Short mmCIF file of C-alpha atoms in Angstrom, two decimals:
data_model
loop_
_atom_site.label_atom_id
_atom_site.label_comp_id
_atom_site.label_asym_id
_atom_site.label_seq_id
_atom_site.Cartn_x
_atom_site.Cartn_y
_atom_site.Cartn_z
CA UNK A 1 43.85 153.89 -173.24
CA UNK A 2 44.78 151.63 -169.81
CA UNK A 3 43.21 152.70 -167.23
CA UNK A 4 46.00 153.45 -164.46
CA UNK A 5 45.78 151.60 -160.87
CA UNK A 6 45.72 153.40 -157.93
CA UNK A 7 48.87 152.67 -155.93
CA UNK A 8 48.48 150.08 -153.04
CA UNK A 9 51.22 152.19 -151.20
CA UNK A 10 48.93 154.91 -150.88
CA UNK A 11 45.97 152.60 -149.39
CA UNK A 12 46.69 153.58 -145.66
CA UNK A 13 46.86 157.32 -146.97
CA UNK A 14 43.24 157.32 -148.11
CA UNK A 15 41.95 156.74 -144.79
CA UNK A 16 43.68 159.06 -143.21
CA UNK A 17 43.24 161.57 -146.12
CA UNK A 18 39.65 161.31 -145.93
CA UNK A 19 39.31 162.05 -142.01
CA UNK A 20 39.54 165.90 -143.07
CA UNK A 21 35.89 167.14 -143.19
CA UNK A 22 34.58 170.52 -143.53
CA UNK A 23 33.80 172.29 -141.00
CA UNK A 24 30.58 173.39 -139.64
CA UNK A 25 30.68 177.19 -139.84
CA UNK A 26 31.57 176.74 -143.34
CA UNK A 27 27.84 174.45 -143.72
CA UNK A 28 26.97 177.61 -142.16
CA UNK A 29 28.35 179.79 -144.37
CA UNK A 30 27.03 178.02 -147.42
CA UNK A 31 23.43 177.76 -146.08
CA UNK A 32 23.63 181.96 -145.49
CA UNK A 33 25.09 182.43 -149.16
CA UNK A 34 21.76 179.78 -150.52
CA UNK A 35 19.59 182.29 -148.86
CA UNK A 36 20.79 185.79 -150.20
CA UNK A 37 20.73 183.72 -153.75
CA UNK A 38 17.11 182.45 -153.21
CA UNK A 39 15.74 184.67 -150.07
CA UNK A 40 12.57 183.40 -149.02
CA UNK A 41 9.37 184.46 -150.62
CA UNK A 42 6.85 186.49 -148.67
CA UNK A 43 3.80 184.42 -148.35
CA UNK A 44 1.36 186.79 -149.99
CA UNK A 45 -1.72 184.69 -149.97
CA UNK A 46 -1.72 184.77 -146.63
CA UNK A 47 -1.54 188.44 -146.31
CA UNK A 48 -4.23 189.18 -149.08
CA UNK A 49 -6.89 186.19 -147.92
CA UNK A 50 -7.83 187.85 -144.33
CA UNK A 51 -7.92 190.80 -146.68
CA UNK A 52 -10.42 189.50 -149.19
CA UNK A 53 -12.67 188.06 -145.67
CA UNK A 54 -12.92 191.19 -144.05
CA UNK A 55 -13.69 193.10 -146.84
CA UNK A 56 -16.36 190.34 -148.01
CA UNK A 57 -17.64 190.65 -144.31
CA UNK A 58 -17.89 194.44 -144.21
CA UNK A 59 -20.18 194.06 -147.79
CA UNK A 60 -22.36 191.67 -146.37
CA UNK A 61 -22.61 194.20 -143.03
CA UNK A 62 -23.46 197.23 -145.35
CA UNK A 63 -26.18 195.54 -147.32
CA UNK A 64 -27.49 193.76 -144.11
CA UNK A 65 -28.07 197.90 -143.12
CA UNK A 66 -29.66 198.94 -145.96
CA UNK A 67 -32.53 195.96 -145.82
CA UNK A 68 -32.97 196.87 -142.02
CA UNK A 69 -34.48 200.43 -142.39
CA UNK A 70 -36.74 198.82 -144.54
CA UNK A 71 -38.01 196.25 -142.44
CA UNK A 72 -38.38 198.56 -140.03
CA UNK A 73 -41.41 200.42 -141.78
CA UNK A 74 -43.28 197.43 -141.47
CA UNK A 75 -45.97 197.64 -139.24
CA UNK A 76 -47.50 194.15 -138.29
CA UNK A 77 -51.59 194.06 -138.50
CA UNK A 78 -52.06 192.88 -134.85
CA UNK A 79 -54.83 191.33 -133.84
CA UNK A 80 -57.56 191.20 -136.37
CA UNK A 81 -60.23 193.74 -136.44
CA UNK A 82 -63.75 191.95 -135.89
CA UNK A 83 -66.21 194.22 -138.06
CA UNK A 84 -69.74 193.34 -137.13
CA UNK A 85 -72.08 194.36 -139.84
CA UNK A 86 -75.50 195.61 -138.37
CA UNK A 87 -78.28 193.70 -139.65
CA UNK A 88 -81.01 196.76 -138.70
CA UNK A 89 -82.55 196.57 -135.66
CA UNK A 90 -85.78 193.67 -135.70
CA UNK A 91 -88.79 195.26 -135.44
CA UNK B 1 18.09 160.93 -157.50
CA UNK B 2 20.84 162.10 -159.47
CA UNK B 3 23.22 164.49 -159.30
CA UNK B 4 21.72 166.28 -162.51
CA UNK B 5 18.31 165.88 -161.33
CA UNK B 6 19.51 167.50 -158.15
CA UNK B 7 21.11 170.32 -159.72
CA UNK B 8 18.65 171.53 -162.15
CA UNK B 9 16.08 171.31 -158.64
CA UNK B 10 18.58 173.54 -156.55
CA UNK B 11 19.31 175.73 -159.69
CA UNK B 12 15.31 176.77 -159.44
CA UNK B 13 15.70 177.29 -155.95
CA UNK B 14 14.79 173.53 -154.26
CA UNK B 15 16.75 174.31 -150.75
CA UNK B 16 16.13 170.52 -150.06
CA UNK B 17 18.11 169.80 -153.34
CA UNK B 18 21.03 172.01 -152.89
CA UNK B 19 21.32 170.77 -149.24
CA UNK B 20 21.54 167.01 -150.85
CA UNK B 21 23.69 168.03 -153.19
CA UNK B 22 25.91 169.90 -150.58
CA UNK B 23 26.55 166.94 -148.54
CA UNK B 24 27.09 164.55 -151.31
CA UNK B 25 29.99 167.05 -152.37
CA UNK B 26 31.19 169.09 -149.48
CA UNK B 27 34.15 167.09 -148.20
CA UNK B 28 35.92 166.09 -151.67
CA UNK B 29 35.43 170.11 -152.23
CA UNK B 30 36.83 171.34 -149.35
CA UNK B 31 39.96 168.78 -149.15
CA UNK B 32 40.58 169.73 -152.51
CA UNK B 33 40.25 173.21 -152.13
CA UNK B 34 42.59 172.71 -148.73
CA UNK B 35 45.44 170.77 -150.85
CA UNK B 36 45.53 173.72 -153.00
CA UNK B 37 45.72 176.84 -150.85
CA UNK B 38 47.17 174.79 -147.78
CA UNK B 39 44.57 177.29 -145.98
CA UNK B 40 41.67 175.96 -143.75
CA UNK B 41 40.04 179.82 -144.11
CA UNK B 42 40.45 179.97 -147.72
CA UNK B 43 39.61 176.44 -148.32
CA UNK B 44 36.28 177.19 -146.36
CA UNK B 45 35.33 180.58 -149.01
CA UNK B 46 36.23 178.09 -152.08
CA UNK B 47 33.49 175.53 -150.88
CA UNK B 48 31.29 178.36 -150.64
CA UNK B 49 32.33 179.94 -154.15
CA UNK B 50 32.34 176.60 -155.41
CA UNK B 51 28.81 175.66 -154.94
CA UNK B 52 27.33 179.04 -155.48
CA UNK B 53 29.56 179.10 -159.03
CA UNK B 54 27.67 175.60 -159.28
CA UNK B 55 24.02 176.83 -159.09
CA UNK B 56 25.15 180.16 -161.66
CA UNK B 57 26.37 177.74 -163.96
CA UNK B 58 24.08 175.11 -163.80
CA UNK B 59 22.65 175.47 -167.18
CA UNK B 60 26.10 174.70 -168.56
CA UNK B 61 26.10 171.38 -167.43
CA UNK B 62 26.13 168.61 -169.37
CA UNK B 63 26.10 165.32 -167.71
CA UNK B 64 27.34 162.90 -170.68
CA UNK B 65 30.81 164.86 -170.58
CA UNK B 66 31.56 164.54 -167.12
CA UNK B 67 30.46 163.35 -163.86
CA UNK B 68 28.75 166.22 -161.41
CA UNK B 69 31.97 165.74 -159.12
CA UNK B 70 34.58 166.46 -161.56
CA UNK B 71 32.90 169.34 -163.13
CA UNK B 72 32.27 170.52 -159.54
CA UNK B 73 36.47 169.95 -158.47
CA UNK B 74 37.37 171.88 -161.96
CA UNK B 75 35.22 174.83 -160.68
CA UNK B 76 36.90 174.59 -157.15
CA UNK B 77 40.18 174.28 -158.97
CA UNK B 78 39.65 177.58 -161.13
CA UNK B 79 39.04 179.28 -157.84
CA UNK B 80 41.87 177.75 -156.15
CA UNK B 81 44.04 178.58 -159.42
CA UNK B 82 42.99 182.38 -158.90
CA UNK B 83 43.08 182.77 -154.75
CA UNK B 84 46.85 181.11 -155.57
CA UNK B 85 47.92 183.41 -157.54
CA UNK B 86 46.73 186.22 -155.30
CA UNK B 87 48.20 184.68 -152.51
CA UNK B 88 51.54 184.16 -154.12
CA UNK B 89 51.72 187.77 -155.32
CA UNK B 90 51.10 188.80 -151.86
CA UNK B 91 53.31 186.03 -149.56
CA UNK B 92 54.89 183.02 -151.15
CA UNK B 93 56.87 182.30 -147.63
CA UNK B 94 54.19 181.46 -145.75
CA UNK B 95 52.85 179.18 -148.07
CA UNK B 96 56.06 177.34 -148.05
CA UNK B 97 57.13 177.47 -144.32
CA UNK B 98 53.16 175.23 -143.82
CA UNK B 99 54.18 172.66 -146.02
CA UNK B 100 58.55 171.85 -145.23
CA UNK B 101 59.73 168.90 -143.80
CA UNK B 102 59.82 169.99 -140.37
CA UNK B 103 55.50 170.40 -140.34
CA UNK B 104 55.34 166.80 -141.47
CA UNK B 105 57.98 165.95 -138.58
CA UNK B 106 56.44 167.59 -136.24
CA UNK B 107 52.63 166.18 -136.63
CA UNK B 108 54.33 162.42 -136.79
CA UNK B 109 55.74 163.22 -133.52
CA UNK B 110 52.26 164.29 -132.22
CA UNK B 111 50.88 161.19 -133.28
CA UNK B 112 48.60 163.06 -136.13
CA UNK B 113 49.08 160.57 -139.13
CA UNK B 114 46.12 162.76 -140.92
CA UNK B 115 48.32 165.93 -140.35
CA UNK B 116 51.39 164.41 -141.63
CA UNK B 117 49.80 162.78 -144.88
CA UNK B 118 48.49 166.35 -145.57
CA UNK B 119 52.12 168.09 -145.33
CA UNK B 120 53.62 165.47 -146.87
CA UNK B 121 50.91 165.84 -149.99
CA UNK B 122 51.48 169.87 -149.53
CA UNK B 123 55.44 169.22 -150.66
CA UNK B 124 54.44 168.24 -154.01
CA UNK B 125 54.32 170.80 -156.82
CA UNK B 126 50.51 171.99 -157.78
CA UNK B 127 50.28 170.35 -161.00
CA UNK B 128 51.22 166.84 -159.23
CA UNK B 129 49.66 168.00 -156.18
CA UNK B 130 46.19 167.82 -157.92
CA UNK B 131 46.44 165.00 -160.23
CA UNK B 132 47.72 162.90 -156.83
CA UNK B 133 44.70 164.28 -154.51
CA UNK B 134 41.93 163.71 -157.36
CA UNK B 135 42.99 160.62 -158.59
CA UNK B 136 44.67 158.41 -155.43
CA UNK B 137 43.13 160.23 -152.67
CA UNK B 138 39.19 161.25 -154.08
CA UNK B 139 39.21 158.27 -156.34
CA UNK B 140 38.25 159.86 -159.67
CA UNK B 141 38.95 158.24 -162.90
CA UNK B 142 41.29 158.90 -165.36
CA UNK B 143 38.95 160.66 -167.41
CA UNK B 144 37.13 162.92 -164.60
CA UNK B 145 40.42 163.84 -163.24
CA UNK B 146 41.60 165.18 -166.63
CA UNK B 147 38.27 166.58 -167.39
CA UNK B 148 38.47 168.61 -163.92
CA UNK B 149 41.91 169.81 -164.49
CA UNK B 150 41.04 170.45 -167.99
CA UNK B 151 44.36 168.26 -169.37
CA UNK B 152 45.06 165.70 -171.58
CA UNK B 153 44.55 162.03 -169.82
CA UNK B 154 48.42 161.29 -170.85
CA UNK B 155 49.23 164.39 -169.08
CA UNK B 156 47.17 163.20 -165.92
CA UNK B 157 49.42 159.95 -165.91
CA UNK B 158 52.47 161.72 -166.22
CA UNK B 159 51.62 163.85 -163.58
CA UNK B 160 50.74 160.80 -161.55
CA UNK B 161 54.15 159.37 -162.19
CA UNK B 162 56.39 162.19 -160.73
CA UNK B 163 53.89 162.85 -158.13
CA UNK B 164 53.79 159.39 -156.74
CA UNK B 165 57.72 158.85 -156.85
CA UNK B 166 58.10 162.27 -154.86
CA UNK B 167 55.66 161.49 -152.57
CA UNK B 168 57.21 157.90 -151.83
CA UNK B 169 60.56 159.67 -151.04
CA UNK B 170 58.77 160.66 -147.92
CA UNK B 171 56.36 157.79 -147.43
CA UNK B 172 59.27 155.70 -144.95
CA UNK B 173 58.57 158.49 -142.50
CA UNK B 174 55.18 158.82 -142.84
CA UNK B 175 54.07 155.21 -142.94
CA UNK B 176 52.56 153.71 -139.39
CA UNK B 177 55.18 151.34 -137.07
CA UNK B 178 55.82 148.07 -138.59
CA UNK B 179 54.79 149.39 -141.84
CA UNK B 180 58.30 151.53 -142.46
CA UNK B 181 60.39 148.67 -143.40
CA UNK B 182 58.34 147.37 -146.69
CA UNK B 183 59.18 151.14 -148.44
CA UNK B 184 63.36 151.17 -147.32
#
């Protein structure tokens, strides 16, 4: 099948045709109707990773407690005791 | 990228797609979609319809049958076919009181050569109406102008036929000075 010409009496039409754009609150519009089709996802990593930190910090704080008491029975020696042995008294 | 590779991307939800896609489209949609209802407001909700009917069927399109664009205009025309018939049930009149010879008169005495080409193209009956926007105006082939008004290529030339000579009847008037005298 022959493909049909356009008309070259219609050439100055085009142009002029074409000028009509849409207008910007439709773009609008279309850009709200997007988002209640795909609304955005709540970033849930970045909810549930300060999360996972404090919770990690708060183990670390309970077992830092529990080795304290501990520690805190020990008693250091000091200074070293000098024991001096008697050797009799000479004669 | 493609048309196809943009679609099945804003189909999943690729915003940067879609908005691609969107400009790439939006102004053969919405002329379209204007020609049809000869309303700026509804024209506006079957650009919106039209892409979000785009995304729904996504899936459904198949690439080696048509081009993105006239799948996308047969869409906008199924919408158009329905708001029509609404509108017509509701007010015919004011459809054709937009579109008489006086509108076309009136913009060419304003100067607004745009205006008058788009109530001169407004007089034509729908069926011509279409065939004469998609194929002289949009510059769709044969074949994607059939496939988006889902007709028979000879019908699309037919169509073409009475469209163009009815249009011509008015073309003396609307043609720009100096231009007039080639069409009498």
């Amino acid at each position: 099948m022959s493909e049909p010409q356009r008309d070259p009496e219609f050439d100055w039409m085009r142009p002029e045709w074409r000028s009509t754009r849409v207008p910007p609150s439709a773009d609008a519009a279309v850009l709200a109707a997007w988002q209640r089709l795909f609304p955005v996802v709540r970033p849930v990593r970045r909810f549930w990773l300060p999360l996972a930190a404090a919770a990690l910090a708060a183990s670390v704080a309970v077992v830092l407690l529990q080795v304290q008491p501990a520690d805190a029975e020990y008693r250091p020696v000091g200074q070293p005791h000098i024991v001096v042995l008697s050797q009799g008294e000479r004669p | 990228m493609s048309d196809p590779q943009l679609l099945a991307m804003a189909a999943g939800g690729d915003q940067a797609a879609f908005q691609i896609l969107y400009e790439r489209h939006r102004d053969p949609v919405y002329r379209f979609a204007w020609a049809m209802t000869r309303s700026q407001a509804d024209a506006e909700e079957i650009v919106q319809d039209s892409f979000l009917t785009l995304l729904r069927k996504a899936p459904e399109f198949r690439p080696e049958a048509a081009s993105l664009r006239s799948w996308l205009l047969g869409i906008t025309r199924n919408l158009c076919c329905r708001r029509r018939g609404k509108a017509a049930a509701e007010s015919a009149g004011a459809l054709e009181e937009a579109s008489g010879d006086a509108g076309i008169e009136a913009a060419l005495i304003r100067n607004q050569t745009a205006e008058a080409v788009r109530r001169a193209v407004a007089t034509l009956p729908a069926p011509q109406r279409e065939a004469i926007v998609l194929f002289e105006f949009e510059e769709l082939s044969l074949a994607e102008t059939a496939a988006a008004l889902r007709i028979d290529p000879n019908a699309v030339k037919a169509r073409l036929h009475r469209g163009r000579a009815r249009l011509r009847s008015v073309l003396p008037r609307l043609a720009p000075q100096g231009r007039s005298e080639s069409y009498e």
